[in-house]
Amino acid sequence: GNEIETEYNNFDAVNVPKNHPARDMQDTFWLDNGELLKTQTSAAQNKILRKYNGPLKAIFPGRCFRNEALDHSHENTFFQIEGMLVDKNVSVANLIYFMKKMLSEVFKTDINIRLRPGFFPFVEPGFEMDERSTIHIFKYITPTYLICNNLSRDSIKRNAHTAFIANIINNAIPKETTVITNGDDPICVNLARDNKKIYYGIDKLDTDTKECENIVQDMVLCPKCGSKLEYEYYRYHHVGKMHCPNCDFKTPKKDYEITKIDYDNKQILLKDNKNIEHEYTMIVDGLINIYNMLAAISVLKEIGVEDDKINNSLKEMKIVDTRFMLDEAGGKKIVLHLAKGQNPIACSRVFDYVRKQPERKTVIMFLDDLHIKNETITWLYDTDYEFLNQDNIEQIIVSGKRSKDVVVRLLMAGVPKEKIFSDFDEVESVKKYFRPKNIESVYILYDLYAIKEKENVNKAVKEILENKVEE
């Protein structure tokens, strides 16, 4: 296909909605004449169908372009390959056969395929090859290092059960692979018992607790003998310092351990396996992000990268704006934080982050999976909405298809009724109910598929703050 395409072929003809963020300047290279550099090989579908009609079989590889900030995992130019089959009596069975045949040829052995429904806003039906299929790769590629930062339950639409996933990973890891993993997460500690292991973690924090504050705790019993684990302290969910009273399973000694977190100066102090301490720049606060950074540092140190080089790289990094962003208007801080809807652990971690920020605040959240009809609300009751029952939270404004269900959950969490406001529409809920008179900050919590809505809500919040609309 052509590398320069029309908006119709690239977006409209393949059912990409008008308000989809992919159409924005920050995602697409637009030309002065209204055309664009194609963002996907799917731009050829419309032309092929119009030229050849059906039945047809087509494969069309090509170069694609997206307006990405370049880093180690993003590039503005890349290649895709796409196939299309149009005929009578064609079904998903044909897709499964093709994928099985293709992968079996690539890996020179018989490959089993498992598809699961996958949501993409402009694809219906949508399928993804399950991540569990990647274990087949370990039959042919032996990783020198395998990093596992955490294992916790996911959305029940995905592979929610941690023991199930951990067992699959355990059976796949080659014995020669060195496993670098989070020593504070007992599920990770239990992985690959016979492999060489490198552990990282964070020393006891002032915020750690004697009892688990979360609804969900994904490991309660010892994986070796079945006894109930005993914790010296909990950090969150099943993460903390633990031991089994009846066998040798326990939190291991760390090879890389953060001994101090300086939130004011955005620094962490890390002690390595040679008992030498090094200071690193903290990219962003929040324990999940600190663990992510620690995992990366541990791997880099294991492969011999010098500390100065690591820290210089960290100084240049930031979390992408679609996941976390700080803004300001009218002298008040605005925090925009991704909170993956239908994932109780992800949302609970964000709620915990919000409650621990000391300033008086309004929380605005829309955690619905906006682009799909969804009847699943059980995840609301695995999520720690109780963390939002705080004296320094003045308002909680919820919106989206399931906003009424969230209101019920907030009431069950003990949040006073007079603090809760709801509306179906994200922006209208802000215009109707946002009253910034007594607050210092605003926290906007949004779902993975609500990036455009997040931007619109932030705009509405800023207009109110800058115009000093208080009543």
XYZ file of C-alpha atoms in Angstrom:
471
model
C 0.000 0.000 0.000
C 0.901 3.660 -0.258
C 2.868 5.256 2.556
C 0.866 8.488 2.115
C -2.823 7.834 2.680
C -6.171 9.571 3.006
C -7.881 9.934 6.361
C -10.757 7.890 4.974
C -8.640 4.845 4.065
C -6.522 4.970 7.209
C -9.292 5.592 9.745
C -12.888 5.900 8.480
C -12.909 2.815 6.244
C -11.647 0.583 9.064
C -14.155 1.927 11.578
C -11.834 4.054 13.745
C -14.142 6.518 15.589
C -13.873 10.241 14.889
C -12.884 10.926 18.509
C -10.259 8.185 18.739
C -6.928 9.539 20.095
C -4.995 7.912 17.213
C -6.286 10.732 14.978
C -4.628 13.409 17.102
C -1.487 15.279 16.074
C 0.516 13.619 18.845
C -0.128 10.157 17.342
C -0.259 10.736 13.582
C 1.909 12.573 11.050
C -0.579 14.808 9.227
C 0.319 16.565 5.978
C -0.726 20.096 5.006
C -3.144 18.762 2.359
C -5.108 16.734 4.939
C -3.512 13.416 4.046
C -1.242 11.511 6.412
C 1.580 9.007 6.711
C -0.243 5.725 7.179
C -0.307 4.510 10.766
C -1.277 0.918 9.946
C -1.301 -1.532 7.043
C -5.095 -1.696 7.430
C -5.210 1.474 5.309
C -4.925 -0.822 2.274
C -8.049 -2.858 3.092
C -10.552 -0.491 1.509
C -8.594 -0.124 -1.752
C -8.033 -3.878 -2.107
C -11.702 -4.674 -1.541
C -12.870 -2.012 -3.983
C -10.406 -3.109 -6.666
C -10.785 -6.902 -6.464
C -14.128 -7.411 -4.691
C -14.456 -10.927 -3.285
C -13.638 -13.668 -2.818
C -9.996 -12.803 -2.223
C -6.918 -13.611 -0.189
C -4.351 -10.866 0.377
C -1.204 -10.280 2.403
C 0.131 -6.734 2.514
C 3.285 -5.841 4.433
C 4.455 -2.269 4.643
C 6.141 0.553 6.479
C 3.997 2.470 8.995
C 4.532 5.765 10.814
C 3.439 7.123 14.166
C 4.350 10.332 15.931
C 6.216 8.684 18.813
C 8.855 10.135 21.128
C 11.896 7.964 20.376
C 13.295 5.798 23.151
C 14.465 2.211 23.669
C 10.957 0.827 23.094
C 9.349 3.359 20.715
C 10.108 4.211 17.087
C 8.327 6.490 14.626
C 8.834 4.100 11.688
C 8.131 0.368 11.807
C 6.896 -2.518 9.668
C 3.597 -4.400 9.870
C 2.260 -7.346 7.931
C -1.472 -7.914 7.525
C -3.614 -10.632 5.977
C -7.169 -10.521 4.705
C -9.467 -13.370 3.650
C -12.913 -12.707 2.165
C -15.023 -15.684 1.088
C -18.063 -17.750 1.918
C -17.974 -20.174 4.861
C -15.021 -18.385 6.487
C -14.867 -18.350 10.304
C -12.511 -17.862 13.224
C -11.474 -21.483 12.710
C -9.648 -20.350 9.555
C -7.811 -17.705 11.594
C -6.749 -20.248 14.196
C -5.547 -22.642 11.488
C -3.503 -19.928 9.786
C -1.852 -18.765 13.030
C -1.089 -22.347 14.056
C 0.380 -23.121 10.619
C 2.459 -19.944 10.498
C 3.926 -20.306 14.006
C 4.592 -24.006 13.533
C 6.586 -23.167 10.411
C 8.520 -20.432 12.214
C 9.408 -22.602 15.202
C 9.761 -25.848 13.207
C 7.470 -27.765 15.540
C 3.768 -28.189 16.217
C 2.443 -25.126 18.092
C -0.834 -25.003 19.994
C -2.861 -21.784 19.737
C -5.250 -20.333 22.301
C -7.273 -17.236 21.432
C -9.118 -15.075 23.896
C -11.491 -12.181 23.207
C -9.596 -8.902 23.122
C -11.090 -5.425 23.165
C -10.014 -2.827 20.606
C -12.340 0.167 20.226
C -12.736 -0.198 16.437
C -12.540 -3.996 16.009
C -15.504 -6.343 16.399
C -14.974 -9.158 17.025
C -11.438 -8.841 18.356
C -9.066 -11.618 19.358
C -5.613 -11.755 20.845
C -3.277 -14.699 20.994
C -2.997 -15.351 24.703
C 0.249 -14.305 26.381
C 0.494 -17.830 27.706
C 1.388 -18.905 24.163
C 4.714 -17.123 24.571
C 5.932 -20.012 26.732
C 6.487 -21.921 23.487
C 9.319 -19.512 22.726
C 11.307 -20.859 25.684
C 11.549 -24.196 23.874
C 13.731 -22.541 21.251
C 15.179 -19.475 22.944
C 16.839 -19.685 26.348
C 16.813 -16.254 28.005
C 19.958 -15.345 29.884
C 17.778 -13.360 32.301
C 14.059 -13.412 33.024
C 12.591 -10.540 35.042
C 9.386 -10.902 37.043
C 8.435 -7.741 38.920
C 5.076 -8.792 40.344
C 2.298 -11.336 40.024
C -1.197 -10.363 41.140
C -4.720 -10.907 39.932
C -5.823 -9.222 36.743
C -9.251 -8.544 35.293
C -11.438 -11.650 35.374
C -11.752 -11.247 31.589
C -8.064 -12.110 31.397
C -5.897 -14.582 33.336
C -7.047 -13.493 36.769
C -5.794 -16.440 38.835
C -2.182 -15.914 39.919
C -1.477 -19.545 40.883
C -2.625 -20.675 37.438
C -0.332 -18.225 35.627
C 2.606 -18.835 37.978
C 2.358 -22.568 37.326
C 2.492 -22.051 33.560
C 5.526 -19.759 33.876
C 7.234 -22.212 36.227
C 6.844 -25.050 33.769
C 8.284 -22.942 30.951
C 11.390 -21.282 32.438
C 14.581 -22.995 31.217
C 16.846 -24.230 34.016
C 19.759 -22.253 32.545
C 17.947 -18.915 32.879
C 18.818 -16.554 35.732
C 15.576 -15.233 37.240
C 15.689 -11.645 38.518
C 12.621 -11.042 40.636
C 10.923 -9.060 43.381
C 11.946 -10.568 46.719
C 9.095 -8.755 48.487
C 6.474 -10.627 46.423
C 6.139 -14.237 47.686
C 4.527 -15.396 44.431
C 7.600 -14.173 42.547
C 9.894 -15.707 45.181
C 8.281 -19.094 44.565
C 9.026 -19.016 40.830
C 11.773 -21.273 39.413
C 12.983 -22.645 42.747
C 15.870 -24.570 41.143
C 17.152 -21.690 39.000
C 19.765 -19.141 39.893
C 17.845 -16.253 41.467
C 18.658 -12.581 41.889
C 16.371 -10.751 44.319
C 15.621 -7.062 44.668
C 13.322 -5.253 47.081
C 12.680 -2.321 49.388
C 13.610 -2.255 53.089
C 10.916 -1.663 55.715
C 9.012 1.592 55.207
C 7.193 3.797 57.703
C 3.990 3.134 55.748
C 4.188 -0.668 56.135
C 1.546 -2.207 58.407
C 1.186 -5.136 60.799
C -2.113 -6.204 59.238
C -3.058 -6.337 55.568
C -5.196 -3.297 54.688
C -6.374 -4.688 51.363
C -9.403 -6.759 50.450
C -7.364 -8.939 48.090
C -4.344 -10.963 49.226
C -3.247 -13.304 46.447
C -0.961 -15.517 48.543
C -2.075 -16.510 52.035
C -0.761 -20.068 52.297
C 2.789 -21.335 51.947
C 3.289 -22.775 48.444
C 5.617 -25.472 49.814
C 3.736 -26.909 52.808
C 0.315 -25.221 52.828
C 0.686 -23.526 56.219
C -0.594 -19.999 56.717
C 2.153 -17.480 56.050
C 3.130 -15.107 58.858
C 4.051 -11.521 58.027
C 6.450 -9.264 59.879
C 4.846 -6.440 57.897
C 2.613 -5.872 54.897
C 3.313 -3.319 52.186
C 0.257 -3.950 50.050
C -1.817 -7.019 49.223
C 0.533 -10.040 49.552
C 3.719 -7.951 49.196
C 5.789 -7.527 52.364
C 8.130 -9.500 54.603
C 6.863 -12.984 55.395
C 7.892 -16.466 56.483
C 6.296 -19.877 56.851
C 6.243 -21.129 60.473
C 6.567 -24.771 59.380
C 9.146 -24.799 56.553
C 11.968 -22.729 55.072
C 9.886 -20.594 52.700
C 10.457 -16.918 53.528
C 11.324 -13.498 52.155
C 14.886 -13.903 50.868
C 17.939 -11.742 51.424
C 18.061 -9.090 48.690
C 20.896 -8.673 46.223
C 19.680 -5.149 45.478
C 17.725 -3.322 48.160
C 16.450 0.224 48.436
C 17.308 1.353 51.952
C 15.949 4.912 51.735
C 13.346 6.763 49.665
C 13.694 10.557 49.710
C 10.400 11.803 48.275
C 11.259 15.478 48.775
C 14.470 15.335 46.725
C 13.289 12.506 44.440
C 16.180 10.197 45.299
C 16.509 6.556 46.301
C 19.449 4.942 48.067
C 20.225 1.396 46.935
C 22.571 -1.133 48.528
C 23.928 -3.747 46.109
C 25.197 -7.301 46.626
C 28.699 -5.947 47.344
C 27.259 -3.925 50.243
C 27.969 -0.671 48.380
C 25.337 2.079 48.402
C 24.440 4.124 45.342
C 22.040 7.041 44.932
C 19.638 7.179 41.977
C 17.160 9.712 40.680
C 13.537 8.728 41.276
C 11.510 9.057 38.059
C 8.188 9.378 39.873
C 6.828 8.577 43.312
C 4.424 5.718 43.961
C 5.655 2.310 45.117
C 4.642 0.443 41.973
C 6.746 2.821 39.888
C 9.656 2.583 42.322
C 9.565 -1.224 42.062
C 9.535 -0.907 38.253
C 12.599 1.325 38.399
C 14.332 -1.021 40.854
C 13.761 -3.977 38.529
C 15.415 -2.093 35.665
C 18.379 -1.006 37.829
C 18.907 -4.577 39.058
C 19.036 -5.975 35.523
C 21.381 -3.243 34.309
C 23.755 -3.779 37.215
C 23.735 -7.537 36.625
C 24.873 -7.072 33.027
C 27.604 -4.669 34.098
C 26.266 -1.208 33.277
C 27.998 1.454 35.362
C 26.021 3.289 38.059
C 26.672 6.731 36.569
C 25.315 5.628 33.208
C 22.217 4.171 34.846
C 21.560 7.318 36.848
C 22.186 9.633 33.895
C 19.576 7.691 31.941
C 17.103 7.869 34.816
C 17.505 11.652 34.962
C 16.321 11.869 31.343
C 13.297 9.607 31.760
C 9.661 10.340 32.542
C 6.499 8.298 32.610
C 4.465 8.756 29.436
C 1.667 11.296 29.823
C -1.018 8.724 29.031
C -0.182 6.965 32.321
C 0.770 9.788 34.677
C 0.931 13.540 34.277
C 1.157 16.598 36.519
C -0.630 19.787 35.507
C -1.626 23.056 37.177
C -4.339 25.681 36.902
C -5.470 28.512 39.134
C -2.693 27.759 41.609
C -3.960 24.207 42.192
C -2.190 20.960 41.320
C -3.830 18.542 38.864
C -2.717 14.897 38.889
C -3.817 12.696 35.991
C -3.312 9.023 36.860
C -4.187 5.916 34.853
C -6.195 3.394 36.897
C -6.979 0.302 34.846
C -10.701 -0.384 35.104
C -11.740 -3.951 35.960
C -8.322 -4.577 37.505
C -8.791 -4.434 41.299
C -5.083 -4.420 42.159
C -4.222 -1.610 39.740
C -7.097 0.559 40.973
C -6.377 -0.186 44.624
C -2.754 0.877 44.185
C -3.875 4.187 42.661
C -6.453 4.763 45.412
C -3.734 4.091 47.997
C -1.468 6.627 46.280
C -4.235 9.247 46.332
C -5.108 8.767 50.003
C -1.476 9.162 51.069
C -1.129 12.588 49.451
C -1.664 15.021 52.355
C -3.361 17.973 50.622
C -7.129 18.590 50.465
C -8.415 17.299 47.159
C -11.202 16.406 44.768
C -11.150 12.996 43.087
C -12.678 12.693 39.606
C -12.834 9.181 38.198
C -14.206 7.322 35.203
C -13.002 3.738 35.254
C -15.512 2.177 32.870
C -14.377 0.218 29.865
C -16.027 2.921 27.781
C -16.127 1.342 24.361
C -17.718 -2.006 25.171
C -20.909 -3.210 26.837
C -19.863 -4.773 30.080
C -21.921 -6.503 32.736
C -18.997 -7.331 35.024
C -18.987 -5.389 38.281
C -17.525 -7.981 40.657
C -14.135 -6.265 40.433
C -15.591 -3.254 42.246
C -15.863 -5.394 45.371
C -12.247 -6.579 45.158
C -11.067 -2.967 44.882
C -10.180 -0.927 47.961
C -12.667 1.923 47.595
C -12.367 2.261 51.372
C -9.089 4.102 50.720
C -11.150 6.990 49.327
C -12.998 7.484 52.614
C -10.653 10.226 53.806
C -11.281 13.502 55.596
C -9.040 15.393 53.145
C -11.070 14.274 50.110
C -13.731 16.960 49.682
C -15.544 15.531 46.622
C -15.615 12.315 44.619
C -17.088 12.799 41.148
C -17.788 9.582 39.216
C -19.023 9.190 35.651
C -19.464 6.589 32.940
C -21.804 3.717 32.204
C -21.308 2.118 35.607
C -21.252 5.319 37.661
C -24.297 4.301 39.721
C -22.633 1.009 40.641
C -19.550 2.942 41.749
C -21.734 5.217 43.886
C -23.145 2.152 45.656
C -19.630 0.805 46.193
C -18.440 4.153 47.616
C -21.382 4.245 50.015
C -20.557 0.697 51.133
C -16.975 1.881 51.696
C -18.292 4.455 54.171
C -17.843 7.560 52.019
C -20.423 10.151 53.148
C -23.248 10.552 50.642
C -22.825 14.334 50.519
C -19.295 13.913 49.107
C -20.366 11.729 46.153
C -21.550 13.128 42.813
C -22.307 11.181 39.646
C -23.300 11.678 36.046
C -23.160 9.507 32.920
C -21.098 12.019 30.931
C -17.481 12.618 32.005
C -17.240 16.307 31.122
C -20.773 17.231 32.174
C -20.187 15.698 35.600
C -17.288 18.128 36.098
C -19.255 21.133 34.878
C -22.207 20.272 37.123
C -20.493 19.292 40.341
C -16.843 20.368 40.554
C -16.458 22.951 43.342
C -12.784 23.770 44.013
C -13.325 26.236 46.875
C -11.615 24.335 49.691
C -9.116 22.172 47.845
C -5.434 22.298 46.929
C -5.385 19.602 44.229
C -7.475 17.554 41.796
C -6.885 13.869 41.009
C -8.271 12.635 37.686
C -8.345 8.828 37.557
C -9.176 7.274 34.200
C -9.374 3.944 32.413
C -6.910 2.671 29.812
C -9.375 3.336 26.998
C -10.410 6.791 28.173
C -7.381 8.830 27.103
C -9.425 11.281 25.037
C -11.983 11.616 27.818
C -9.142 12.280 30.258
C -7.939 15.173 28.128
C -11.444 16.628 27.865
C -12.021 16.367 31.613
C -8.678 17.996 32.350
C -9.607 20.855 30.014
C -12.939 21.333 31.807
C -11.239 21.259 35.222
C -8.674 23.862 34.146
C -11.358 26.167 32.754
C -13.177 26.104 36.076
C -9.991 26.639 38.091
C -8.694 29.444 35.881
C -12.056 31.201 35.878
C -12.260 30.693 39.648
C -15.732 29.202 39.341
C -16.379 28.023 42.883
C -20.107 27.932 43.361
